[in-house]
RNA sequence: GCCGCUGUGGUGGAACUGGUAGACACGCACGACUCAAAAUCGUGUGCCGCAAGGCAUGUCGGUUCGAUUCCGACCAGCGGUACCA
């Protein structure tokens, strides 16, 4: 054995041996474990130190699992179609296939230097025709089932990248690659009906066996954006046309005071003849069209719109005629592109109504149920009462008037009597209760509030509901009132103290909303002023009102179908032939793959057509159905297509009969552990789940969720906190780190830096720590006794077993940083011992081996083993060896640590308490105090309460 | 705005089901070795204080004998999403 640890010599040696001897192809074992990385997109820049973090983690797990007796599948491949590769090729004037080849070679060399267990016999490359043959095959299956279809809807078009994009490819309305703001461009495109799987994609997330972080699940749920609601028809007055609106709140239908159509809504064109101000409407629509999504949102949600003069919609609930507007706050692509506006209960409608001076009618009130003794009593008559409350302030708003009665403090409101309206009742109540007569009635506040409870003065249940108004006192003119009789007290309270002073909860709420300014009440509650539905809860009313107006209960999604064609060269050709007679005809399976033709120029055409369209000898081909003249589809698939199913191909990469053989598929699926960046939450992971569920439906796979456990890796940023990028000149190359510190120190450091899922800044200085640790682990080898009967000190043995437990658990839980720290503690302890037993050191080497495989293999062999350490067996944990005879206990006074005491493991509680009290450090604290209680937590703490 | 996550020494971070806050590591200081330096080894290192002791886990409250951990309100940062009816 070398006396000095030299990673440069041992690392390439063992890497070669592991490959040559196929150490990591123990596939025949009875238990399987499929561990997968999100395969890289090989860019021209090569790897930086941030990239391998996830790969190192899966490698640690793969090695540990093999030691624990599993047959482990741990493959690697390349995702290489798509714009980045094509743009790199254009810039460097090489063919994309050449560029990809070179980039892969660089990546592979860099990865191999880190020492991974990949089975390169299973390497796949999405741009290889033998691979994309099956990507095309899956597309054809979708086409057969009607899940792939052509559409002419406007799509997101990036004028700089010259291609259409899916919704998922946008970043704040801009192309996520180049930052150019996208346009809406109508063009023919292929679309995958992902919405058909929306519910199943949601459902799958709720499965118990799916071990995914809440974060990613929440992101996917949000992206799918399922909402249930009603489609309700509003007839157009004097016409047979209807406006169909979508609403999640049919319970607010009686509060609708107008309708809004999205500018894109085709119904507007149909109404052209009856719109009096057509030119105004038309110019508004033009204006909206010219503004991008970004501009629309940048305006701070300021509402704009135009009324369709002389058009009215009829509210099917009460036959009221409502004005109709066109406004861009209603989106054309969601729901039905039309809404009923209920300003009292929707923020956007509220803002629009205020701006355009439209009526606001509240039909939902918040319920307050009085507490305890004031709860409604069964079997009593229930009174329904309309009330109104004044919020009375002086001119300056310095103080507010509140009434104190019996044991409550509240606003001085009261009931509305027969024949009175709100304003009359309000005026009367103010004068009666406060005596003030010179006041102005201000804003009516939202919402009305219902207060339900038992009134013992009447021995009845009472449900009162009503609005509040702001009242401004103009002068001190007063007359005789209840206050003067001494029955009540009138309090003058400063604004900031009002909330504290009021005792009725519903009046507190009222005042809070008053302070918050006028806004819509968007929560659910109980219906008011809603005809026969008055008094129902929102929940009850939703379906009843929908039925009443013959509406349909429907489900809508935010998720859209996946725009699947790109007008670029470097992608999988879509295997379709267009024929004048037969339409879109699938390429027969026997003719797959449709190979991407070799071309001189693959730059985008600038016409919105794929460069493939310029190659007549490729495009022109007979129709497979009728034999007539046909033309190949010239659009290609998006970058994400190949990654939708690659994990299946790893299982059976050479199969020429099917994408994956059934037996092998059933043997290895699902993927037990999948590790990759969180940035793929709504694209790759959603797309792949969609394809997988489809493959499950056509019985190509046996599971309907592909990835059992998903862990997302935290990013490594540059030391300046920014992303590592050529642009900032802050990129650190793993080659340099491996040259200076060795691959093992590099692997350890990547995982030791911090919690695995957390983002963190790179710091090369930290590497000396993990390197020193390896040096120490190496030097301890010279303490190892060659004699058989040497036993370790008791504390070392206990520590060893603690470490076995800790490392085993931590690897499972992805707590690599603390696993490594516990290995450091063990190494430090061994280095202090003059003699360490061989078995102790061997166990240490085994525990270290997943993290630092090269040094572990080298040390293992010097201990006299002829076979690889990775064919050995993971050490077993013995709990009985962890317990020591004596234990250190904390003595604290009132929870504060004061002293430590070493006692035997089996000491009785009485002895413990007694001994604690007479400790030298403790006694001074007890002087002149009484000991109230002594709390003992065995093995941990004695707490003296004084 | 909404959803999710995170706030602990000079730095990265640790703390199991509420029980010694700061493990492990970096850095720094001092010492040993050396002609010297690097490397290595040893000792120390939350803050204030000579000390006894006090103060400390984003802020303010609460529960508890005892809170980084549980509860409530707030503040800050990161990520996702945003006029989705």
Tab-separated table of C-alpha atoms in Angstrom, chain A residues 517-940:
chain	number	residue	atom	x	y	z
A	517	UNK	CA	-61.570	50.439	2.305
A	518	UNK	CA	-64.350	49.514	-0.083
A	519	UNK	CA	-63.913	46.110	-1.666
A	520	UNK	CA	-65.780	43.064	-2.739
A	521	UNK	CA	-66.697	40.274	-0.366
A	522	UNK	CA	-65.455	37.183	-2.150
A	523	UNK	CA	-65.921	34.524	0.492
A	524	UNK	CA	-68.916	32.272	0.769
A	525	UNK	CA	-71.754	32.895	3.192
A	526	UNK	CA	-75.502	32.920	3.289
A	527	UNK	CA	-77.714	34.214	0.472
A	528	UNK	CA	-79.713	37.422	0.831
A	529	UNK	CA	-81.991	39.176	-1.636
A	530	UNK	CA	-81.960	36.081	-3.820
A	531	UNK	CA	-85.626	35.277	-4.229
A	532	UNK	CA	-86.596	31.823	-3.077
A	533	UNK	CA	-82.956	30.970	-2.421
A	534	UNK	CA	-82.561	33.604	0.275
A	535	UNK	CA	-81.320	32.023	3.491
A	536	UNK	CA	-79.470	29.125	1.860
A	537	UNK	CA	-75.756	28.719	2.318
A	538	UNK	CA	-73.539	29.360	-0.694
A	539	UNK	CA	-72.756	25.688	-0.893
A	540	UNK	CA	-76.394	24.596	-0.951
A	541	UNK	CA	-77.351	27.334	-3.364
A	542	UNK	CA	-74.692	26.628	-6.000
A	543	UNK	CA	-76.287	23.520	-7.437
A	544	UNK	CA	-79.874	24.567	-6.739
A	545	UNK	CA	-79.532	27.831	-8.606
A	546	UNK	CA	-77.673	26.115	-11.443
A	547	UNK	CA	-80.576	23.670	-11.813
A	548	UNK	CA	-83.150	26.433	-11.485
A	549	UNK	CA	-81.731	28.297	-14.496
A	550	UNK	CA	-81.013	25.054	-16.408
A	551	UNK	CA	-77.287	25.531	-16.198
A	552	UNK	CA	-74.703	22.766	-16.553
A	553	UNK	CA	-72.291	21.786	-13.783
A	554	UNK	CA	-68.881	21.519	-15.499
A	555	UNK	CA	-65.165	21.248	-14.780
A	556	UNK	CA	-62.626	23.605	-16.335
A	557	UNK	CA	-58.844	23.501	-16.360
A	558	UNK	CA	-56.137	26.066	-16.568
A	559	UNK	CA	-54.024	23.429	-18.281
A	560	UNK	CA	-54.124	23.594	-22.044
A	561	UNK	CA	-53.441	20.940	-24.640
A	562	UNK	CA	-49.753	20.604	-25.447
A	563	UNK	CA	-48.699	22.496	-28.577
A	564	UNK	CA	-46.467	19.818	-30.008
A	565	UNK	CA	-44.976	21.148	-33.230
A	566	UNK	CA	-41.871	23.250	-33.690
A	567	UNK	CA	-40.892	24.981	-36.920
A	568	UNK	CA	-37.256	23.972	-36.539
A	569	UNK	CA	-34.899	21.378	-37.936
A	570	UNK	CA	-33.383	19.676	-34.901
A	571	UNK	CA	-36.195	17.506	-33.579
A	572	UNK	CA	-38.001	14.250	-34.206
A	573	UNK	CA	-39.942	14.457	-37.510
A	574	UNK	CA	-43.652	14.095	-36.905
A	575	UNK	CA	-44.523	10.847	-38.763
A	576	UNK	CA	-47.478	12.066	-40.778
A	577	UNK	CA	-48.024	12.345	-44.538
A	578	UNK	CA	-50.515	14.859	-45.847
A	579	UNK	CA	-52.538	13.725	-48.838
A	580	UNK	CA	-55.044	15.737	-50.834
A	581	UNK	CA	-57.570	12.901	-50.784
A	582	UNK	CA	-56.948	11.178	-47.474
A	583	UNK	CA	-55.909	14.098	-45.248
A	584	UNK	CA	-53.377	13.468	-42.501
A	585	UNK	CA	-52.203	9.872	-42.864
A	586	UNK	CA	-49.930	8.174	-40.345
A	587	UNK	CA	-46.662	6.745	-41.603
A	588	UNK	CA	-47.018	2.927	-41.456
A	589	UNK	CA	-45.194	1.384	-38.514
A	590	UNK	CA	-42.903	-0.602	-40.825
A	591	UNK	CA	-41.594	2.660	-42.309
A	592	UNK	CA	-40.470	4.045	-38.938
A	593	UNK	CA	-38.287	5.782	-38.128
A	594	UNK	CA	-38.902	8.752	-40.339
A	595	UNK	CA	-35.317	9.898	-40.348
A	596	UNK	CA	-34.293	13.492	-40.160
A	597	UNK	CA	-32.644	14.186	-43.532
A	598	UNK	CA	-29.024	15.262	-43.700
A	599	UNK	CA	-28.992	18.836	-44.945
A	600	UNK	CA	-26.557	21.615	-45.665
A	601	UNK	CA	-28.673	24.414	-44.267
A	602	UNK	CA	-30.865	23.835	-41.280
A	603	UNK	CA	-31.387	27.486	-40.307
A	604	UNK	CA	-35.008	28.553	-39.779
A	605	UNK	CA	-36.700	29.762	-42.941
A	606	UNK	CA	-38.183	32.893	-41.461
A	607	UNK	CA	-41.544	32.103	-42.987
A	608	UNK	CA	-42.905	30.163	-40.070
A	609	UNK	CA	-42.268	26.945	-41.974
A	610	UNK	CA	-39.797	24.335	-40.926
A	611	UNK	CA	-36.510	24.203	-42.893
A	612	UNK	CA	-37.540	20.666	-43.813
A	613	UNK	CA	-40.125	22.169	-46.145
A	614	UNK	CA	-37.280	23.278	-48.429
A	615	UNK	CA	-36.209	19.699	-49.202
A	616	UNK	CA	-38.577	18.488	-51.926
A	617	UNK	CA	-36.969	15.040	-52.220
A	618	UNK	CA	-37.714	14.445	-48.553
A	619	UNK	CA	-41.102	16.143	-48.457
A	620	UNK	CA	-42.662	14.531	-51.510
A	621	UNK	CA	-43.635	10.957	-50.893
A	622	UNK	CA	-46.587	8.826	-51.940
A	623	UNK	CA	-49.601	8.649	-49.667
A	624	UNK	CA	-49.459	5.335	-47.811
A	625	UNK	CA	-53.216	4.983	-48.110
A	626	UNK	CA	-54.089	5.828	-51.729
A	627	UNK	CA	-50.646	5.951	-53.311
A	628	UNK	CA	-51.307	9.446	-54.631
A	629	UNK	CA	-49.108	12.466	-54.178
A	630	UNK	CA	-48.341	13.127	-50.524
A	631	UNK	CA	-46.229	15.532	-48.569
A	632	UNK	CA	-44.484	14.809	-45.309
A	633	UNK	CA	-45.283	16.816	-42.223
A	634	UNK	CA	-42.367	19.238	-41.914
A	635	UNK	CA	-42.797	20.351	-38.328
A	636	UNK	CA	-40.729	18.570	-35.716
A	637	UNK	CA	-41.434	17.588	-32.120
A	638	UNK	CA	-40.504	19.809	-29.167
A	639	UNK	CA	-37.393	19.279	-27.065
A	640	UNK	CA	-39.442	17.586	-24.324
A	641	UNK	CA	-40.697	14.702	-26.442
A	642	UNK	CA	-37.720	12.387	-26.047
A	643	UNK	CA	-37.592	12.753	-22.280
A	644	UNK	CA	-41.205	11.657	-21.894
A	645	UNK	CA	-40.342	7.973	-21.917
A	646	UNK	CA	-36.534	7.554	-21.807
A	647	UNK	CA	-36.650	5.857	-18.401
A	648	UNK	CA	-38.495	2.990	-20.081
A	649	UNK	CA	-35.878	2.535	-22.781
A	650	UNK	CA	-33.057	2.187	-20.249
A	651	UNK	CA	-34.721	-1.009	-19.122
A	652	UNK	CA	-34.463	-2.602	-22.548
A	653	UNK	CA	-32.365	-0.337	-24.780
A	654	UNK	CA	-31.680	-2.731	-27.666
A	655	UNK	CA	-35.201	-4.002	-28.213
A	656	UNK	CA	-36.164	-3.707	-31.892
A	657	UNK	CA	-39.655	-5.137	-31.550
A	658	UNK	CA	-41.122	-2.766	-28.980
A	659	UNK	CA	-40.207	0.292	-26.996
A	660	UNK	CA	-39.665	-1.887	-23.967
A	661	UNK	CA	-40.116	-5.627	-23.499
A	662	UNK	CA	-43.009	-6.509	-21.225
A	663	UNK	CA	-41.060	-8.833	-18.953
A	664	UNK	CA	-38.221	-6.407	-18.369
A	665	UNK	CA	-40.642	-3.546	-17.905
A	666	UNK	CA	-42.595	-5.372	-15.219
A	667	UNK	CA	-39.355	-6.367	-13.545
A	668	UNK	CA	-37.928	-2.844	-13.175
A	669	UNK	CA	-40.805	-0.366	-13.129
A	670	UNK	CA	-41.636	1.867	-11.429
A	671	UNK	CA	-38.563	4.009	-11.006
A	672	UNK	CA	-37.883	3.726	-7.267
A	673	UNK	CA	-35.963	6.951	-6.945
A	674	UNK	CA	-35.878	9.882	-9.352
A	675	UNK	CA	-33.606	12.842	-8.719
A	676	UNK	CA	-33.451	16.107	-10.610
A	677	UNK	CA	-34.054	19.828	-10.625
A	678	UNK	CA	-37.272	21.405	-9.410
A	679	UNK	CA	-37.419	23.487	-12.598
A	680	UNK	CA	-38.930	20.452	-14.305
A	681	UNK	CA	-41.968	20.379	-12.029
A	682	UNK	CA	-44.486	21.554	-14.589
A	683	UNK	CA	-42.913	20.502	-17.837
A	684	UNK	CA	-40.953	17.302	-18.023
A	685	UNK	CA	-42.656	15.741	-15.012
A	686	UNK	CA	-46.122	16.605	-16.246
A	687	UNK	CA	-45.448	15.575	-19.840
A	688	UNK	CA	-43.810	12.299	-18.799
A	689	UNK	CA	-46.674	11.424	-16.459
A	690	UNK	CA	-49.130	12.168	-19.257
A	691	UNK	CA	-47.326	9.887	-21.728
A	692	UNK	CA	-46.889	7.210	-19.130
A	693	UNK	CA	-50.592	7.142	-18.340
A	694	UNK	CA	-51.335	6.900	-22.039
A	695	UNK	CA	-48.858	4.017	-22.394
A	696	UNK	CA	-50.559	2.372	-19.449
A	697	UNK	CA	-53.928	2.713	-21.201
A	698	UNK	CA	-52.631	1.035	-24.363
A	699	UNK	CA	-51.045	-1.647	-22.138
A	700	UNK	CA	-47.481	-0.801	-23.128
A	701	UNK	CA	-46.519	-0.463	-19.461
A	702	UNK	CA	-47.781	-2.005	-16.247
A	703	UNK	CA	-47.782	0.953	-13.846
A	704	UNK	CA	-49.758	4.140	-14.223
A	705	UNK	CA	-47.358	6.374	-12.336
A	706	UNK	CA	-43.735	6.182	-13.475
A	707	UNK	CA	-41.795	7.714	-10.575
A	708	UNK	CA	-42.379	6.386	-7.079
A	709	UNK	CA	-40.107	8.682	-5.108
A	710	UNK	CA	-39.026	12.053	-6.418
A	711	UNK	CA	-36.368	14.171	-4.772
A	712	UNK	CA	-35.440	17.509	-6.139
A	713	UNK	CA	-31.852	18.664	-5.939
A	714	UNK	CA	-31.010	22.135	-4.673
A	715	UNK	CA	-29.010	24.285	-7.060
A	716	UNK	CA	-25.379	25.099	-6.580
A	717	UNK	CA	-24.802	28.749	-7.395
A	718	UNK	CA	-21.497	30.509	-7.860
A	719	UNK	CA	-19.727	31.934	-4.812
A	720	UNK	CA	-21.109	35.361	-5.718
A	721	UNK	CA	-24.616	33.972	-5.251
A	722	UNK	CA	-25.464	34.227	-8.943
A	723	UNK	CA	-26.102	31.380	-11.302
A	724	UNK	CA	-22.947	29.821	-12.683
A	725	UNK	CA	-22.693	31.123	-16.190
A	726	UNK	CA	-20.103	31.931	-18.808
A	727	UNK	CA	-21.634	35.366	-18.902
A	728	UNK	CA	-20.580	36.158	-15.319
A	729	UNK	CA	-17.257	34.382	-15.569
A	730	UNK	CA	-17.987	32.492	-12.352
A	731	UNK	CA	-18.084	28.927	-13.620
A	732	UNK	CA	-16.135	26.300	-11.700
A	733	UNK	CA	-15.190	23.194	-13.663
A	734	UNK	CA	-15.226	19.841	-11.852
A	735	UNK	CA	-12.111	18.785	-13.791
A	736	UNK	CA	-10.075	21.393	-11.889
A	737	UNK	CA	-11.500	20.372	-8.555
A	738	UNK	CA	-10.787	16.697	-9.206
A	739	UNK	CA	-7.246	17.551	-10.279
A	740	UNK	CA	-6.611	19.516	-7.057
A	741	UNK	CA	-8.523	17.478	-4.483
A	742	UNK	CA	-9.520	14.164	-6.075
A	743	UNK	CA	-12.937	12.841	-7.112
A	744	UNK	CA	-13.696	11.412	-3.667
A	745	UNK	CA	-13.124	14.735	-1.891
A	746	UNK	CA	-15.241	16.385	-4.578
A	747	UNK	CA	-18.087	13.894	-4.125
A	748	UNK	CA	-18.001	14.291	-0.360
A	749	UNK	CA	-17.942	18.057	-0.534
A	750	UNK	CA	-20.903	18.322	-2.890
A	751	UNK	CA	-23.011	16.436	-0.385
A	752	UNK	CA	-21.449	17.836	2.778
A	753	UNK	CA	-22.163	21.461	1.829
A	754	UNK	CA	-25.680	21.493	3.207
A	755	UNK	CA	-29.102	19.865	3.047
A	756	UNK	CA	-29.509	18.188	-0.333
A	757	UNK	CA	-32.656	19.957	-1.498
A	758	UNK	CA	-31.467	23.395	-0.515
A	759	UNK	CA	-29.864	25.904	-2.886
A	760	UNK	CA	-26.351	26.816	-1.886
A	761	UNK	CA	-23.367	28.876	-3.041
A	762	UNK	CA	-20.215	27.080	-4.116
A	763	UNK	CA	-17.078	27.668	-2.048
A	764	UNK	CA	-13.897	25.936	-3.164
A	765	UNK	CA	-12.218	26.696	0.196
A	766	UNK	CA	-14.497	24.191	1.879
A	767	UNK	CA	-12.964	21.319	-0.066
A	768	UNK	CA	-9.867	21.178	2.113
A	769	UNK	CA	-12.141	19.912	4.882
A	770	UNK	CA	-13.325	16.823	3.045
A	771	UNK	CA	-9.825	16.231	1.671
A	772	UNK	CA	-8.337	16.393	5.189
A	773	UNK	CA	-10.941	13.911	6.295
A	774	UNK	CA	-9.873	11.469	3.578
A	775	UNK	CA	-6.215	11.957	4.485
A	776	UNK	CA	-7.137	11.158	8.049
A	777	UNK	CA	-9.159	8.104	7.053
A	778	UNK	CA	-6.145	6.939	5.078
A	779	UNK	CA	-3.658	7.500	7.894
A	780	UNK	CA	-5.792	5.635	10.420
A	781	UNK	CA	-5.010	2.542	8.337
A	782	UNK	CA	-1.611	2.472	10.090
A	783	UNK	CA	-3.328	2.168	13.500
A	784	UNK	CA	-5.182	-0.938	12.467
A	785	UNK	CA	-4.079	-3.984	14.345
A	786	UNK	CA	-3.308	-7.053	12.264
A	787	UNK	CA	-3.849	-9.301	15.275
A	788	UNK	CA	-7.203	-11.031	15.443
A	789	UNK	CA	-8.062	-10.729	19.143
A	790	UNK	CA	-7.716	-6.974	19.505
A	791	UNK	CA	-10.853	-5.363	20.862
A	792	UNK	CA	-11.743	-1.700	20.793
A	793	UNK	CA	-12.324	0.615	23.686
A	794	UNK	CA	-15.997	0.483	24.717
A	795	UNK	CA	-16.692	4.041	23.689
A	796	UNK	CA	-15.276	3.407	20.197
A	797	UNK	CA	-17.446	0.359	19.751
A	798	UNK	CA	-20.510	2.294	20.854
A	799	UNK	CA	-19.617	5.108	18.494
A	800	UNK	CA	-19.130	2.660	15.629
A	801	UNK	CA	-22.611	1.259	16.045
A	802	UNK	CA	-24.126	4.683	16.402
A	803	UNK	CA	-22.432	5.604	13.137
A	804	UNK	CA	-23.772	2.512	11.360
A	805	UNK	CA	-27.298	3.487	12.386
A	806	UNK	CA	-26.865	7.125	11.516
A	807	UNK	CA	-25.274	6.592	8.084
A	808	UNK	CA	-27.824	3.934	7.082
A	809	UNK	CA	-30.779	6.123	8.036
A	810	UNK	CA	-29.328	9.309	6.622
A	811	UNK	CA	-28.682	7.808	3.177
A	812	UNK	CA	-32.306	6.707	3.009
A	813	UNK	CA	-33.523	10.127	4.061
A	814	UNK	CA	-31.162	12.030	1.746
A	815	UNK	CA	-29.389	13.607	4.727
A	816	UNK	CA	-25.941	13.103	3.248
A	817	UNK	CA	-24.418	16.073	5.051
A	818	UNK	CA	-25.040	14.606	8.498
A	819	UNK	CA	-24.066	11.120	7.364
A	820	UNK	CA	-20.680	12.467	6.309
A	821	UNK	CA	-20.355	14.436	9.524
A	822	UNK	CA	-20.892	11.279	11.565
A	823	UNK	CA	-18.219	9.498	9.507
A	824	UNK	CA	-15.865	12.383	10.330
A	825	UNK	CA	-16.616	11.986	14.015
A	826	UNK	CA	-15.787	8.299	13.805
A	827	UNK	CA	-12.554	8.966	11.892
A	828	UNK	CA	-11.520	11.577	14.459
A	829	UNK	CA	-12.143	9.114	17.264
A	830	UNK	CA	-10.206	6.300	15.567
A	831	UNK	CA	-7.264	8.569	14.852
A	832	UNK	CA	-6.949	9.247	18.566
A	833	UNK	CA	-6.733	5.537	19.391
A	834	UNK	CA	-3.301	3.937	19.246
A	835	UNK	CA	-4.902	0.654	18.145
A	836	UNK	CA	-8.049	0.102	16.146
A	837	UNK	CA	-9.426	-3.352	15.453
A	838	UNK	CA	-9.552	-4.568	11.884
A	839	UNK	CA	-13.293	-5.153	12.044
A	840	UNK	CA	-13.969	-1.643	13.265
A	841	UNK	CA	-11.912	-0.140	10.468
A	842	UNK	CA	-13.474	-2.431	7.864
A	843	UNK	CA	-16.910	-1.323	8.932
A	844	UNK	CA	-15.825	2.284	8.628
A	845	UNK	CA	-14.528	1.625	5.111
A	846	UNK	CA	-17.839	0.013	4.140
A	847	UNK	CA	-19.806	2.979	5.461
A	848	UNK	CA	-17.529	5.359	3.617
A	849	UNK	CA	-17.590	3.452	0.340
A	850	UNK	CA	-20.782	4.872	-1.219
A	851	UNK	CA	-19.527	8.405	-0.682
A	852	UNK	CA	-15.813	8.003	-1.440
A	853	UNK	CA	-15.718	4.789	-3.463
A	854	UNK	CA	-12.147	4.958	-4.790
A	855	UNK	CA	-10.341	5.400	-1.489
A	856	UNK	CA	-12.678	2.855	0.096
A	857	UNK	CA	-11.920	0.280	-2.580
A	858	UNK	CA	-8.180	0.874	-2.213
A	859	UNK	CA	-8.290	0.560	1.580
A	860	UNK	CA	-10.553	-2.497	1.396
A	861	UNK	CA	-8.056	-4.308	-0.813
A	862	UNK	CA	-5.147	-3.462	1.531
A	863	UNK	CA	-7.150	-5.105	4.320
A	864	UNK	CA	-6.704	-8.358	2.432
A	865	UNK	CA	-9.897	-8.639	0.395
A	866	UNK	CA	-9.609	-10.068	-3.097
A	867	UNK	CA	-13.012	-8.867	-4.228
A	868	UNK	CA	-14.477	-5.419	-4.650
A	869	UNK	CA	-15.823	-3.703	-1.548
A	870	UNK	CA	-19.061	-3.229	-3.510
A	871	UNK	CA	-19.635	-6.980	-3.518
A	872	UNK	CA	-19.445	-7.016	0.289
A	873	UNK	CA	-22.355	-6.736	2.703
A	874	UNK	CA	-23.513	-3.544	4.413
A	875	UNK	CA	-22.830	-3.618	8.187
A	876	UNK	CA	-25.651	-4.417	10.573
A	877	UNK	CA	-26.559	-2.109	13.383
A	878	UNK	CA	-26.562	-3.473	16.937
A	879	UNK	CA	-28.497	-1.241	19.291
A	880	UNK	CA	-27.279	-3.024	22.413
A	881	UNK	CA	-23.733	-1.946	21.655
A	882	UNK	CA	-24.676	1.708	21.625
A	883	UNK	CA	-25.696	1.891	25.284
A	884	UNK	CA	-22.865	2.746	27.617
A	885	UNK	CA	-22.665	2.045	31.323
A	886	UNK	CA	-22.697	5.600	32.499
A	887	UNK	CA	-24.482	8.548	31.107
A	888	UNK	CA	-23.977	12.303	31.271
A	889	UNK	CA	-27.033	14.136	32.548
A	890	UNK	CA	-27.889	17.801	32.545
A	891	UNK	CA	-28.982	19.497	35.730
A	892	UNK	CA	-31.049	22.581	35.110
A	893	UNK	CA	-32.900	25.025	37.334
A	894	UNK	CA	-36.170	26.350	35.937
A	895	UNK	CA	-35.182	24.958	32.562
A	896	UNK	CA	-31.801	26.630	32.468
A	897	UNK	CA	-28.687	24.450	32.246
A	898	UNK	CA	-26.465	24.768	35.332
A	899	UNK	CA	-24.358	21.633	35.665
A	900	UNK	CA	-23.451	18.273	34.170
A	901	UNK	CA	-23.259	15.048	36.129
A	902	UNK	CA	-22.050	11.585	35.148
A	903	UNK	CA	-24.207	8.848	36.649
A	904	UNK	CA	-24.623	5.106	36.137
A	905	UNK	CA	-27.113	4.083	33.479
A	906	UNK	CA	-29.387	2.352	36.009
A	907	UNK	CA	-29.527	4.968	38.788
A	908	UNK	CA	-32.912	5.428	40.489
A	909	UNK	CA	-34.860	8.644	40.195
A	910	UNK	CA	-34.671	9.384	43.927
A	911	UNK	CA	-30.893	9.060	43.985
A	912	UNK	CA	-30.650	11.218	40.915
A	913	UNK	CA	-32.706	14.014	42.464
A	914	UNK	CA	-30.862	13.814	45.756
A	915	UNK	CA	-27.452	13.897	44.110
A	916	UNK	CA	-28.410	16.805	41.916
A	917	UNK	CA	-29.475	18.941	44.869
A	918	UNK	CA	-26.154	18.677	46.648
A	919	UNK	CA	-23.969	19.519	43.652
A	920	UNK	CA	-21.543	22.294	44.329
A	921	UNK	CA	-22.647	24.333	41.362
A	922	UNK	CA	-26.296	23.876	42.192
A	923	UNK	CA	-26.378	24.692	45.886
A	924	UNK	CA	-25.789	28.467	45.584
A	925	UNK	CA	-28.859	28.739	43.387
A	926	UNK	CA	-31.056	26.999	45.933
A	927	UNK	CA	-30.128	29.195	48.875
A	928	UNK	CA	-33.201	30.816	50.333
A	929	UNK	CA	-35.465	29.217	47.746
A	930	UNK	CA	-37.928	26.340	48.057
A	931	UNK	CA	-37.677	23.430	45.690
A	932	UNK	CA	-41.173	23.007	44.286
A	933	UNK	CA	-40.691	20.079	42.002
A	934	UNK	CA	-38.007	17.958	40.388
A	935	UNK	CA	-38.627	16.769	36.850
A	936	UNK	CA	-36.558	13.859	35.608
A	937	UNK	CA	-36.260	12.733	32.015
A	938	UNK	CA	-34.312	9.455	32.161
A	939	UNK	CA	-30.950	9.646	30.490
A	940	UNK	CA	-31.311	13.315	29.684
